[in-house]
């Protein structure tokens, strides 16, 4: 999740009652807290037809970031992603460390 310092200081609070449903758009960060000892939460993800899926610019940035992260994990393995991104942000390339 993103660092708390970069998030806007606002949010929404929803208290659901039995039978209520809360729909969250794709890519919305959220947190859930159960107020009762017994709770049933259900997630359902689906991929709409590509021609019907029109993301706004902010959602495209999130989608691209997630695709890049998945590519890096596939190429470097999960442990290599953080060091790669730290080097990249610092302007270092793999060639800088080569002799």
PDB file of N, CA and C in Angstrom:
ATOM      1  N   UNK A   1       0.847  -1.183   0.000  1.00  0.00           N
ATOM      2  CA  UNK A   1       0.000   0.000   0.000  1.00  0.00           C
ATOM      3  C   UNK A   1       0.885   1.236   0.000  1.00  0.00           C
ATOM      4  N   UNK A   2       0.360   2.319  -0.500  1.00  0.00           N
ATOM      5  CA  UNK A   2       1.190   3.534  -0.556  1.00  0.00           C
ATOM      6  C   UNK A   2       1.494   4.066   0.840  1.00  0.00           C
ATOM      7  N   UNK A   3       2.560   4.830   0.929  1.00  0.00           N
ATOM      8  CA  UNK A   3       2.927   5.438   2.209  1.00  0.00           C
ATOM      9  C   UNK A   3       1.817   6.395   2.636  1.00  0.00           C
ATOM     10  N   UNK A   4       1.478   6.389   3.910  1.00  0.00           N
ATOM     11  CA  UNK A   4       0.380   7.219   4.408  1.00  0.00           C
ATOM     12  C   UNK A   4       0.619   8.702   4.143  1.00  0.00           C
ATOM     13  N   UNK A   5       1.873   9.125   4.102  1.00  0.00           N
ATOM     14  CA  UNK A   5       2.176  10.541   3.911  1.00  0.00           C
ATOM     15  C   UNK A   5       1.740  11.063   2.548  1.00  0.00           C
ATOM     16  N   UNK A   6       1.664  10.198   1.544  1.00  0.00           N
ATOM     17  CA  UNK A   6       1.294  10.674   0.207  1.00  0.00           C
ATOM     18  C   UNK A   6      -0.207  10.609  -0.037  1.00  0.00           C
ATOM     19  N   UNK A   7      -0.949  10.042   0.894  1.00  0.00           N
ATOM     20  CA  UNK A   7      -2.396   9.941   0.716  1.00  0.00           C
ATOM     21  C   UNK A   7      -3.081  11.222   1.172  1.00  0.00           C
ATOM     22  N   UNK A   8      -4.165  11.598   0.490  1.00  0.00           N
ATOM     23  CA  UNK A   8      -4.904  12.768   0.965  1.00  0.00           C
ATOM     24  C   UNK A   8      -5.508  12.475   2.340  1.00  0.00           C
ATOM     25  N   UNK A   9      -5.673  13.482   3.130  1.00  0.00           N
ATOM     26  CA  UNK A   9      -6.213  13.307   4.484  1.00  0.00           C
ATOM     27  C   UNK A   9      -7.738  13.372   4.445  1.00  0.00           C
ATOM     28  N   UNK A  10      -8.321  12.429   3.763  1.00  0.00           N
ATOM     29  CA  UNK A  10      -9.774  12.355   3.702  1.00  0.00           C
ATOM     30  C   UNK A  10     -10.154  10.915   3.419  1.00  0.00           C
ATOM     31  N   UNK A  11     -11.394  10.627   3.563  1.00  0.00           N
ATOM     32  CA  UNK A  11     -11.860   9.280   3.301  1.00  0.00           C
ATOM     33  C   UNK A  11     -13.367   9.221   3.429  1.00  0.00           C
ATOM     34  N   UNK A  12     -13.887   8.047   3.259  1.00  0.00           N
ATOM     35  CA  UNK A  12     -15.317   7.821   3.383  1.00  0.00           C
ATOM     36  C   UNK A  12     -15.531   6.742   4.429  1.00  0.00           C
ATOM     37  N   UNK A  13     -16.589   6.855   5.170  1.00  0.00           N
ATOM     38  CA  UNK A  13     -16.949   5.860   6.163  1.00  0.00           C
ATOM     39  C   UNK A  13     -18.309   5.305   5.781  1.00  0.00           C
ATOM     40  N   UNK A  14     -18.413   4.003   5.725  1.00  0.00           N
ATOM     41  CA  UNK A  14     -19.688   3.351   5.423  1.00  0.00           C
ATOM     42  C   UNK A  14     -19.954   2.310   6.496  1.00  0.00           C
ATOM     43  N   UNK A  15     -21.100   2.398   7.132  1.00  0.00           N
ATOM     44  CA  UNK A  15     -21.522   1.389   8.101  1.00  0.00           C
ATOM     45  C   UNK A  15     -22.629   0.593   7.432  1.00  0.00           C
ATOM     46  N   UNK A  16     -22.374  -0.691   7.239  1.00  0.00           N
ATOM     47  CA  UNK A  16     -23.331  -1.549   6.545  1.00  0.00           C
ATOM     48  C   UNK A  16     -24.159  -2.331   7.549  1.00  0.00           C
ATOM     49  N   UNK A  17     -25.397  -2.518   7.211  1.00  0.00           N
ATOM     50  CA  UNK A  17     -26.330  -3.295   8.030  1.00  0.00           C
ATOM     51  C   UNK A  17     -26.593  -4.627   7.325  1.00  0.00           C
ATOM     52  N   UNK A  18     -27.186  -5.596   7.999  1.00  0.00           N
ATOM     53  CA  UNK A  18     -27.486  -6.877   7.349  1.00  0.00           C
ATOM     54  C   UNK A  18     -28.244  -6.668   6.030  1.00  0.00           C
ATOM     55  N   UNK A  19     -27.742  -7.330   4.992  1.00  0.00           N
ATOM     56  CA  UNK A  19     -28.360  -7.229   3.672  1.00  0.00           C
ATOM     57  C   UNK A  19     -27.795  -6.118   2.807  1.00  0.00           C
ATOM     58  N   UNK A  20     -26.982  -5.216   3.371  1.00  0.00           N
ATOM     59  CA  UNK A  20     -26.389  -4.127   2.590  1.00  0.00           C
ATOM     60  C   UNK A  20     -25.244  -4.650   1.734  1.00  0.00           C
ATOM     61  N   UNK A  21     -24.981  -3.940   0.658  1.00  0.00           N
ATOM     62  CA  UNK A  21     -23.875  -4.248  -0.242  1.00  0.00           C
ATOM     63  C   UNK A  21     -23.112  -2.955  -0.488  1.00  0.00           C
ATOM     64  N   UNK A  22     -21.805  -3.023  -0.471  1.00  0.00           N
ATOM     65  CA  UNK A  22     -20.969  -1.871  -0.797  1.00  0.00           C
ATOM     66  C   UNK A  22     -20.153  -2.220  -2.025  1.00  0.00           C
ATOM     67  N   UNK A  23     -20.272  -1.423  -3.069  1.00  0.00           N
ATOM     68  CA  UNK A  23     -19.515  -1.622  -4.298  1.00  0.00           C
ATOM     69  C   UNK A  23     -18.390  -0.600  -4.327  1.00  0.00           C
ATOM     70  N   UNK A  24     -17.164  -1.079  -4.539  1.00  0.00           N
ATOM     71  CA  UNK A  24     -16.003  -0.200  -4.662  1.00  0.00           C
ATOM     72  C   UNK A  24     -15.470  -0.292  -6.079  1.00  0.00           C
ATOM     73  N   UNK A  25     -15.178   0.846  -6.699  1.00  0.00           N
ATOM     74  CA  UNK A  25     -14.598   0.811  -8.043  1.00  0.00           C
ATOM     75  C   UNK A  25     -13.224   0.148  -8.038  1.00  0.00           C
ATOM     76  N   UNK A  26     -12.834  -0.320  -9.179  1.00  0.00           N
ATOM     77  CA  UNK A  26     -11.529  -0.945  -9.353  1.00  0.00           C
ATOM     78  C   UNK A  26     -10.425   0.009  -8.907  1.00  0.00           C
ATOM     79  N   UNK A  27      -9.432  -0.522  -8.218  1.00  0.00           N
ATOM     80  CA  UNK A  27      -8.224   0.195  -7.788  1.00  0.00           C
ATOM     81  C   UNK A  27      -8.443   1.140  -6.608  1.00  0.00           C
ATOM     82  N   UNK A  28      -9.588   1.125  -5.961  1.00  0.00           N
ATOM     83  CA  UNK A  28      -9.792   1.976  -4.785  1.00  0.00           C
ATOM     84  C   UNK A  28      -9.138   1.323  -3.583  1.00  0.00           C
ATOM     85  N   UNK A  29      -8.271   2.071  -2.896  1.00  0.00           N
ATOM     86  CA  UNK A  29      -7.688   1.591  -1.653  1.00  0.00           C
ATOM     87  C   UNK A  29      -8.782   1.620  -0.604  1.00  0.00           C
ATOM     88  N   UNK A  30      -8.809   0.615   0.262  1.00  0.00           N
ATOM     89  CA  UNK A  30      -9.841   0.579   1.289  1.00  0.00           C
ATOM     90  C   UNK A  30      -9.381  -0.270   2.469  1.00  0.00           C
ATOM     91  N   UNK A  31     -10.043  -0.053   3.575  1.00  0.00           N
ATOM     92  CA  UNK A  31      -9.808  -0.848   4.779  1.00  0.00           C
ATOM     93  C   UNK A  31     -11.169  -1.255   5.324  1.00  0.00           C
ATOM     94  N   UNK A  32     -11.207  -2.402   5.972  1.00  0.00           N
ATOM     95  CA  UNK A  32     -12.461  -2.933   6.507  1.00  0.00           C
ATOM     96  C   UNK A  32     -12.279  -3.218   7.991  1.00  0.00           C
ATOM     97  N   UNK A  33     -13.245  -2.813   8.783  1.00  0.00           N
ATOM     98  CA  UNK A  33     -13.251  -3.123  10.213  1.00  0.00           C
ATOM     99  C   UNK A  33     -14.625  -3.689  10.552  1.00  0.00           C
ATOM    100  N   UNK A  34     -14.648  -4.858  11.136  1.00  0.00           N
ATOM    101  CA  UNK A  34     -15.912  -5.489  11.526  1.00  0.00           C
ATOM    102  C   UNK A  34     -16.318  -5.002  12.908  1.00  0.00           C
ATOM    103  N   UNK A  35     -17.550  -4.543  13.034  1.00  0.00           N
ATOM    104  CA  UNK A  35     -18.049  -4.043  14.315  1.00  0.00           C
ATOM    105  C   UNK A  35     -18.749  -5.129  15.127  1.00  0.00           C
ATOM    106  N   UNK A  36     -19.107  -6.211  14.482  1.00  0.00           N
ATOM    107  CA  UNK A  36     -19.803  -7.313  15.143  1.00  0.00           C
ATOM    108  C   UNK A  36     -18.873  -8.525  15.216  1.00  0.00           C
ATOM    109  N   UNK A  37     -19.106  -9.435  16.169  1.00  0.00           N
ATOM    110  CA  UNK A  37     -18.249 -10.616  16.265  1.00  0.00           C
ATOM    111  C   UNK A  37     -18.396 -11.565  15.076  1.00  0.00           C
ATOM    112  N   UNK A  38     -19.559 -11.576  14.432  1.00  0.00           N
ATOM    113  CA  UNK A  38     -19.762 -12.431  13.263  1.00  0.00           C
ATOM    114  C   UNK A  38     -19.991 -11.555  12.042  1.00  0.00           C
ATOM    115  N   UNK A  39     -19.161 -11.762  11.031  1.00  0.00           N
ATOM    116  CA  UNK A  39     -19.247 -10.963   9.817  1.00  0.00           C
ATOM    117  C   UNK A  39     -18.981 -11.854   8.624  1.00  0.00           C
ATOM    118  N   UNK A  40     -19.675 -11.590   7.546  1.00  0.00           N
ATOM    119  CA  UNK A  40     -19.407 -12.274   6.285  1.00  0.00           C
ATOM    120  C   UNK A  40     -19.060 -11.211   5.259  1.00  0.00           C
ATOM    121  N   UNK A  41     -17.858 -11.281   4.725  1.00  0.00           N
ATOM    122  CA  UNK A  41     -17.423 -10.350   3.686  1.00  0.00           C
ATOM    123  C   UNK A  41     -17.126 -11.152   2.433  1.00  0.00           C
ATOM    124  N   UNK A  42     -17.530 -10.639   1.312  1.00  0.00           N
ATOM    125  CA  UNK A  42     -17.384 -11.342   0.044  1.00  0.00           C
ATOM    126  C   UNK A  42     -16.735 -10.407  -0.962  1.00  0.00           C
ATOM    127  N   UNK A  43     -15.712 -10.880  -1.644  1.00  0.00           N
ATOM    128  CA  UNK A  43     -15.087 -10.137  -2.739  1.00  0.00           C
ATOM    129  C   UNK A  43     -15.428 -10.813  -4.044  1.00  0.00           C
ATOM    130  N   UNK A  44     -15.688 -10.033  -5.042  1.00  0.00           N
ATOM    131  CA  UNK A  44     -15.934 -10.595  -6.362  1.00  0.00           C
ATOM    132  C   UNK A  44     -15.217  -9.727  -7.374  1.00  0.00           C
ATOM    133  N   UNK A  45     -14.274 -10.321  -8.096  1.00  0.00           N
ATOM    134  CA  UNK A  45     -13.515  -9.610  -9.131  1.00  0.00           C
ATOM    135  C   UNK A  45     -13.916 -10.157 -10.483  1.00  0.00           C
ATOM    136  N   UNK A  46     -14.064  -9.305 -11.434  1.00  0.00           N
ATOM    137  CA  UNK A  46     -14.343  -9.767 -12.787  1.00  0.00           C
ATOM    138  C   UNK A  46     -13.652  -8.847 -13.770  1.00  0.00           C
ATOM    139  N   UNK A  47     -13.401  -9.366 -14.945  1.00  0.00           N
ATOM    140  CA  UNK A  47     -12.786  -8.588 -16.019  1.00  0.00           C
ATOM    141  C   UNK A  47     -13.832  -8.336 -17.093  1.00  0.00           C
ATOM    142  N   UNK A  48     -14.293  -7.092 -17.225  1.00  0.00           N
ATOM    143  CA  UNK A  48     -15.265  -6.804 -18.270  1.00  0.00           C
ATOM    144  C   UNK A  48     -14.608  -6.903 -19.645  1.00  0.00           C
ATOM    145  N   UNK A  49     -15.422  -6.951 -20.664  1.00  0.00           N
ATOM    146  CA  UNK A  49     -14.898  -6.996 -22.030  1.00  0.00           C
ATOM    147  C   UNK A  49     -13.977  -5.798 -22.248  1.00  0.00           C
ATOM    148  N   UNK A  50     -12.876  -6.006 -22.936  1.00  0.00           N
ATOM    149  CA  UNK A  50     -11.883  -4.940 -23.115  1.00  0.00           C
ATOM    150  C   UNK A  50     -12.476  -3.690 -23.754  1.00  0.00           C
ATOM    151  N   UNK A  51     -13.366  -3.856 -24.722  1.00  0.00           N
ATOM    152  CA  UNK A  51     -13.935  -2.676 -25.379  1.00  0.00           C
ATOM    153  C   UNK A  51     -14.860  -1.892 -24.448  1.00  0.00           C
ATOM    154  N   UNK A  52     -15.358  -2.539 -23.399  1.00  0.00           N
ATOM    155  CA  UNK A  52     -16.251  -1.864 -22.463  1.00  0.00           C
ATOM    156  C   UNK A  52     -15.488  -1.222 -21.311  1.00  0.00           C
ATOM    157  N   UNK A  53     -14.235  -1.551 -21.181  1.00  0.00           N
ATOM    158  CA  UNK A  53     -13.439  -1.068 -20.054  1.00  0.00           C
ATOM    159  C   UNK A  53     -12.701   0.199 -20.458  1.00  0.00           C
ATOM    160  N   UNK A  54     -13.156   1.317 -19.956  1.00  0.00           N
ATOM    161  CA  UNK A  54     -12.509   2.586 -20.259  1.00  0.00           C
ATOM    162  C   UNK A  54     -12.040   3.207 -18.948  1.00  0.00           C
ATOM    163  N   UNK A  55     -10.755   3.123 -18.712  1.00  0.00           N
ATOM    164  CA  UNK A  55     -10.186   3.651 -17.481  1.00  0.00           C
ATOM    165  C   UNK A  55      -9.799   5.106 -17.667  1.00  0.00           C
ATOM    166  N   UNK A  56      -9.937   5.871 -16.614  1.00  0.00           N
ATOM    167  CA  UNK A  56      -9.465   7.243 -16.629  1.00  0.00           C
ATOM    168  C   UNK A  56      -7.955   7.277 -16.476  1.00  0.00           C
ATOM    169  N   UNK A  57      -7.344   8.448 -16.656  1.00  0.00           N
ATOM    170  CA  UNK A  57      -5.880   8.552 -16.581  1.00  0.00           C
ATOM    171  C   UNK A  57      -5.296   8.042 -15.266  1.00  0.00           C
ATOM    172  N   UNK A  58      -5.913   8.361 -14.141  1.00  0.00           N
ATOM    173  CA  UNK A  58      -5.374   7.915 -12.847  1.00  0.00           C
ATOM    174  C   UNK A  58      -5.424   6.395 -12.734  1.00  0.00           C
ATOM    175  N   UNK A  59      -6.506   5.791 -13.204  1.00  0.00           N
ATOM    176  CA  UNK A  59      -6.619   4.336 -13.141  1.00  0.00           C
ATOM    177  C   UNK A  59      -5.621   3.674 -14.081  1.00  0.00           C
ATOM    178  N   UNK A  60      -5.345   4.304 -15.222  1.00  0.00           N
ATOM    179  CA  UNK A  60      -4.349   3.759 -16.155  1.00  0.00           C
ATOM    180  C   UNK A  60      -2.961   3.745 -15.516  1.00  0.00           C
ATOM    181  N   UNK A  61      -2.637   4.784 -14.751  1.00  0.00           N
ATOM    182  CA  UNK A  61      -1.343   4.834 -14.068  1.00  0.00           C
ATOM    183  C   UNK A  61      -1.235   3.684 -13.069  1.00  0.00           C
ATOM    184  N   UNK A  62      -2.294   3.436 -12.300  1.00  0.00           N
ATOM    185  CA  UNK A  62      -2.289   2.331 -11.335  1.00  0.00           C
ATOM    186  C   UNK A  62      -2.170   0.998 -12.064  1.00  0.00           C
ATOM    187  N   UNK A  63      -2.929   0.831 -13.144  1.00  0.00           N
ATOM    188  CA  UNK A  63      -2.890  -0.413 -13.920  1.00  0.00           C
ATOM    189  C   UNK A  63      -1.479  -0.657 -14.466  1.00  0.00           C
ATOM    190  N   UNK A  64      -0.845   0.387 -15.012  1.00  0.00           N
ATOM    191  CA  UNK A  64       0.510   0.260 -15.543  1.00  0.00           C
ATOM    192  C   UNK A  64       1.498  -0.086 -14.429  1.00  0.00           C
ATOM    193  N   UNK A  65       1.376   0.579 -13.279  1.00  0.00           N
ATOM    194  CA  UNK A  65       2.279   0.291 -12.157  1.00  0.00           C
ATOM    195  C   UNK A  65       2.157  -1.163 -11.720  1.00  0.00           C
ATOM    196  N   UNK A  66       0.937  -1.674 -11.679  1.00  0.00           N
ATOM    197  CA  UNK A  66       0.742  -3.069 -11.277  1.00  0.00           C
ATOM    198  C   UNK A  66       1.309  -4.027 -12.327  1.00  0.00           C
ATOM    199  N   UNK A  67       1.160  -3.680 -13.605  1.00  0.00           N
ATOM    200  CA  UNK A  67       1.731  -4.518 -14.663  1.00  0.00           C
ATOM    201  C   UNK A  67       3.255  -4.531 -14.585  1.00  0.00           C
ATOM    202  N   UNK A  68       3.855  -3.362 -14.338  1.00  0.00           N
ATOM    203  CA  UNK A  68       5.317  -3.281 -14.226  1.00  0.00           C
ATOM    204  C   UNK A  68       5.798  -4.099 -13.029  1.00  0.00           C
ATOM    205  N   UNK A  69       5.102  -3.982 -11.902  1.00  0.00           N
ATOM    206  CA  UNK A  69       5.489  -4.753 -10.717  1.00  0.00           C
ATOM    207  C   UNK A  69       5.397  -6.254 -10.989  1.00  0.00           C
ATOM    208  N   UNK A  70       4.340  -6.689 -11.664  1.00  0.00           N
ATOM    209  CA  UNK A  70       4.194  -8.117 -11.988  1.00  0.00           C
ATOM    210  C   UNK A  70       5.317  -8.573 -12.916  1.00  0.00           C
ATOM    211  N   UNK A  71       5.678  -7.732 -13.898  1.00  0.00           N
ATOM    212  CA  UNK A  71       6.775  -8.067 -14.807  1.00  0.00           C
ATOM    213  C   UNK A  71       8.092  -8.190 -14.041  1.00  0.00           C
ATOM    214  N   UNK A  72       8.364  -7.223 -13.152  1.00  0.00           N
ATOM    215  CA  UNK A  72       9.606  -7.258 -12.379  1.00  0.00           C
ATOM    216  C   UNK A  72       9.670  -8.488 -11.478  1.00  0.00           C
ATOM    217  N   UNK A  73       8.548  -8.843 -10.852  1.00  0.00           N
ATOM    218  CA  UNK A  73       8.542 -10.034 -10.002  1.00  0.00           C
ATOM    219  C   UNK A  73       8.800 -11.287 -10.814  1.00  0.00           C
ATOM    220  N   UNK A  74       8.233 -11.340 -12.024  1.00  0.00           N
ATOM    221  CA  UNK A  74       8.457 -12.508 -12.876  1.00  0.00           C
ATOM    222  C   UNK A  74       9.912 -12.578 -13.333  1.00  0.00           C
ATOM    223  N   UNK A  75      10.513 -11.414 -13.618  1.00  0.00           N
ATOM    224  CA  UNK A  75      11.879 -11.383 -14.141  1.00  0.00           C
ATOM    225  C   UNK A  75      12.937 -11.512 -13.046  1.00  0.00           C
ATOM    226  N   UNK A  76      12.715 -10.862 -11.894  1.00  0.00           N
ATOM    227  CA  UNK A  76      13.745 -10.781 -10.853  1.00  0.00           C
ATOM    228  C   UNK A  76      13.431 -11.606  -9.614  1.00  0.00           C
ATOM    229  N   UNK A  77      12.196 -12.056  -9.494  1.00  0.00           N
ATOM    230  CA  UNK A  77      11.757 -12.701  -8.260  1.00  0.00           C
ATOM    231  C   UNK A  77      11.377 -11.631  -7.257  1.00  0.00           C
ATOM    232  N   UNK A  78      10.426 -11.920  -6.375  1.00  0.00           N
ATOM    233  CA  UNK A  78       9.971 -10.908  -5.416  1.00  0.00           C
ATOM    234  C   UNK A  78      11.089 -10.241  -4.612  1.00  0.00           C
ATOM    235  N   UNK A  79      12.135 -10.966  -4.160  1.00  0.00           N
ATOM    236  CA  UNK A  79      13.178 -10.279  -3.385  1.00  0.00           C
ATOM    237  C   UNK A  79      13.955  -9.232  -4.192  1.00  0.00           C
ATOM    238  N   UNK A  80      14.030  -9.379  -5.509  1.00  0.00           N
ATOM    239  CA  UNK A  80      14.812  -8.452  -6.318  1.00  0.00           C
ATOM    240  C   UNK A  80      14.097  -7.176  -6.689  1.00  0.00           C
ATOM    241  N   UNK A  81      12.792  -7.108  -6.488  1.00  0.00           N
ATOM    242  CA  UNK A  81      12.015  -5.948  -6.931  1.00  0.00           C
ATOM    243  C   UNK A  81      12.392  -4.697  -6.151  1.00  0.00           C
ATOM    244  N   UNK A  82      12.448  -4.775  -4.828  1.00  0.00           N
ATOM    245  CA  UNK A  82      12.732  -3.589  -4.026  1.00  0.00           C
ATOM    246  C   UNK A  82      14.099  -3.002  -4.359  1.00  0.00           C
ATOM    247  N   UNK A  83      15.140  -3.828  -4.444  1.00  0.00           N
ATOM    248  CA  UNK A  83      16.474  -3.285  -4.741  1.00  0.00           C
ATOM    249  C   UNK A  83      16.516  -2.702  -6.146  1.00  0.00           C
ATOM    250  N   UNK A  84      15.834  -3.329  -7.103  1.00  0.00           N
ATOM    251  CA  UNK A  84      15.780  -2.781  -8.458  1.00  0.00           C
ATOM    252  C   UNK A  84      15.138  -1.396  -8.451  1.00  0.00           C
ATOM    253  N   UNK A  85      13.994  -1.264  -7.765  1.00  0.00           N
ATOM    254  CA  UNK A  85      13.297   0.021  -7.738  1.00  0.00           C
ATOM    255  C   UNK A  85      14.102   1.086  -7.002  1.00  0.00           C
ATOM    256  N   UNK A  86      14.794   0.700  -5.925  1.00  0.00           N
ATOM    257  CA  UNK A  86      15.644   1.661  -5.217  1.00  0.00           C
ATOM    258  C   UNK A  86      16.769   2.151  -6.119  1.00  0.00           C
ATOM    259  N   UNK A  87      17.407   1.234  -6.855  1.00  0.00           N
ATOM    260  CA  UNK A  87      18.466   1.628  -7.789  1.00  0.00           C
ATOM    261  C   UNK A  87      17.915   2.537  -8.881  1.00  0.00           C
ATOM    262  N   UNK A  88      16.757   2.197  -9.386  1.00  0.00           N
ATOM    263  CA  UNK A  88      16.139   2.970 -10.471  1.00  0.00           C
ATOM    264  C   UNK A  88      15.826   4.389 -10.008  1.00  0.00           C
ATOM    265  N   UNK A  89      15.234   4.514  -8.799  1.00  0.00           N
ATOM    266  CA  UNK A  89      14.906   5.842  -8.273  1.00  0.00           C
ATOM    267  C   UNK A  89      16.163   6.668  -8.030  1.00  0.00           C
ATOM    268  N   UNK A  90      17.272   5.998  -7.691  1.00  0.00           N
ATOM    269  CA  UNK A  90      18.537   6.697  -7.445  1.00  0.00           C
ATOM    270  C   UNK A  90      19.286   6.992  -8.738  1.00  0.00           C
ATOM    271  N   UNK A  91      18.749   6.542  -9.873  1.00  0.00           N
ATOM    272  CA  UNK A  91      19.397   6.799 -11.153  1.00  0.00           C
ATOM    273  C   UNK A  91      20.495   5.817 -11.495  1.00  0.00           C
ATOM    274  N   UNK A  92      20.590   4.715 -10.734  1.00  0.00           N
ATOM    275  CA  UNK A  92      21.604   3.706 -11.023  1.00  0.00           C
ATOM    276  C   UNK A  92      21.045   2.688 -12.007  1.00  0.00           C
ATOM    277  N   UNK A  93      21.908   2.178 -12.857  1.00  0.00           N
ATOM    278  CA  UNK A  93      21.516   1.136 -13.805  1.00  0.00           C
ATOM    279  C   UNK A  93      22.336  -0.112 -13.515  1.00  0.00           C
ATOM    280  N   UNK A  94      21.909  -1.276 -14.026  1.00  0.00           N
ATOM    281  CA  UNK A  94      22.711  -2.490 -13.805  1.00  0.00           C
ATOM    282  C   UNK A  94      24.149  -2.334 -14.285  1.00  0.00           C
ATOM    283  N   UNK A  95      24.367  -1.550 -15.323  1.00  0.00           N
ATOM    284  CA  UNK A  95      25.725  -1.357 -15.848  1.00  0.00           C
ATOM    285  C   UNK A  95      26.608  -0.605 -14.859  1.00  0.00           C
ATOM    286  N   UNK A  96      26.018   0.237 -13.991  1.00  0.00           N
ATOM    287  CA  UNK A  96      26.803   0.989 -13.010  1.00  0.00           C
ATOM    288  C   UNK A  96      27.529   0.068 -12.041  1.00  0.00           C
ATOM    289  N   UNK A  97      26.915  -1.078 -11.720  1.00  0.00           N
ATOM    290  CA  UNK A  97      27.523  -2.010 -10.775  1.00  0.00           C
ATOM    291  C   UNK A  97      28.438  -3.011 -11.441  1.00  0.00           C
ATOM    292  N   UNK A  98      28.422  -3.062 -12.774  1.00  0.00           N
ATOM    293  CA  UNK A  98      29.248  -4.043 -13.491  1.00  0.00           C
ATOM    294  C   UNK A  98      30.683  -3.563 -13.549  1.00  0.00           C
ATOM    295  N   UNK A  99      31.593  -4.508 -13.582  1.00  0.00           N
ATOM    296  CA  UNK A  99      33.012  -4.141 -13.672  1.00  0.00           C
ATOM    297  C   UNK A  99      33.506  -4.327 -15.069  1.00  0.00           C
TER     298      UNK A  99
END
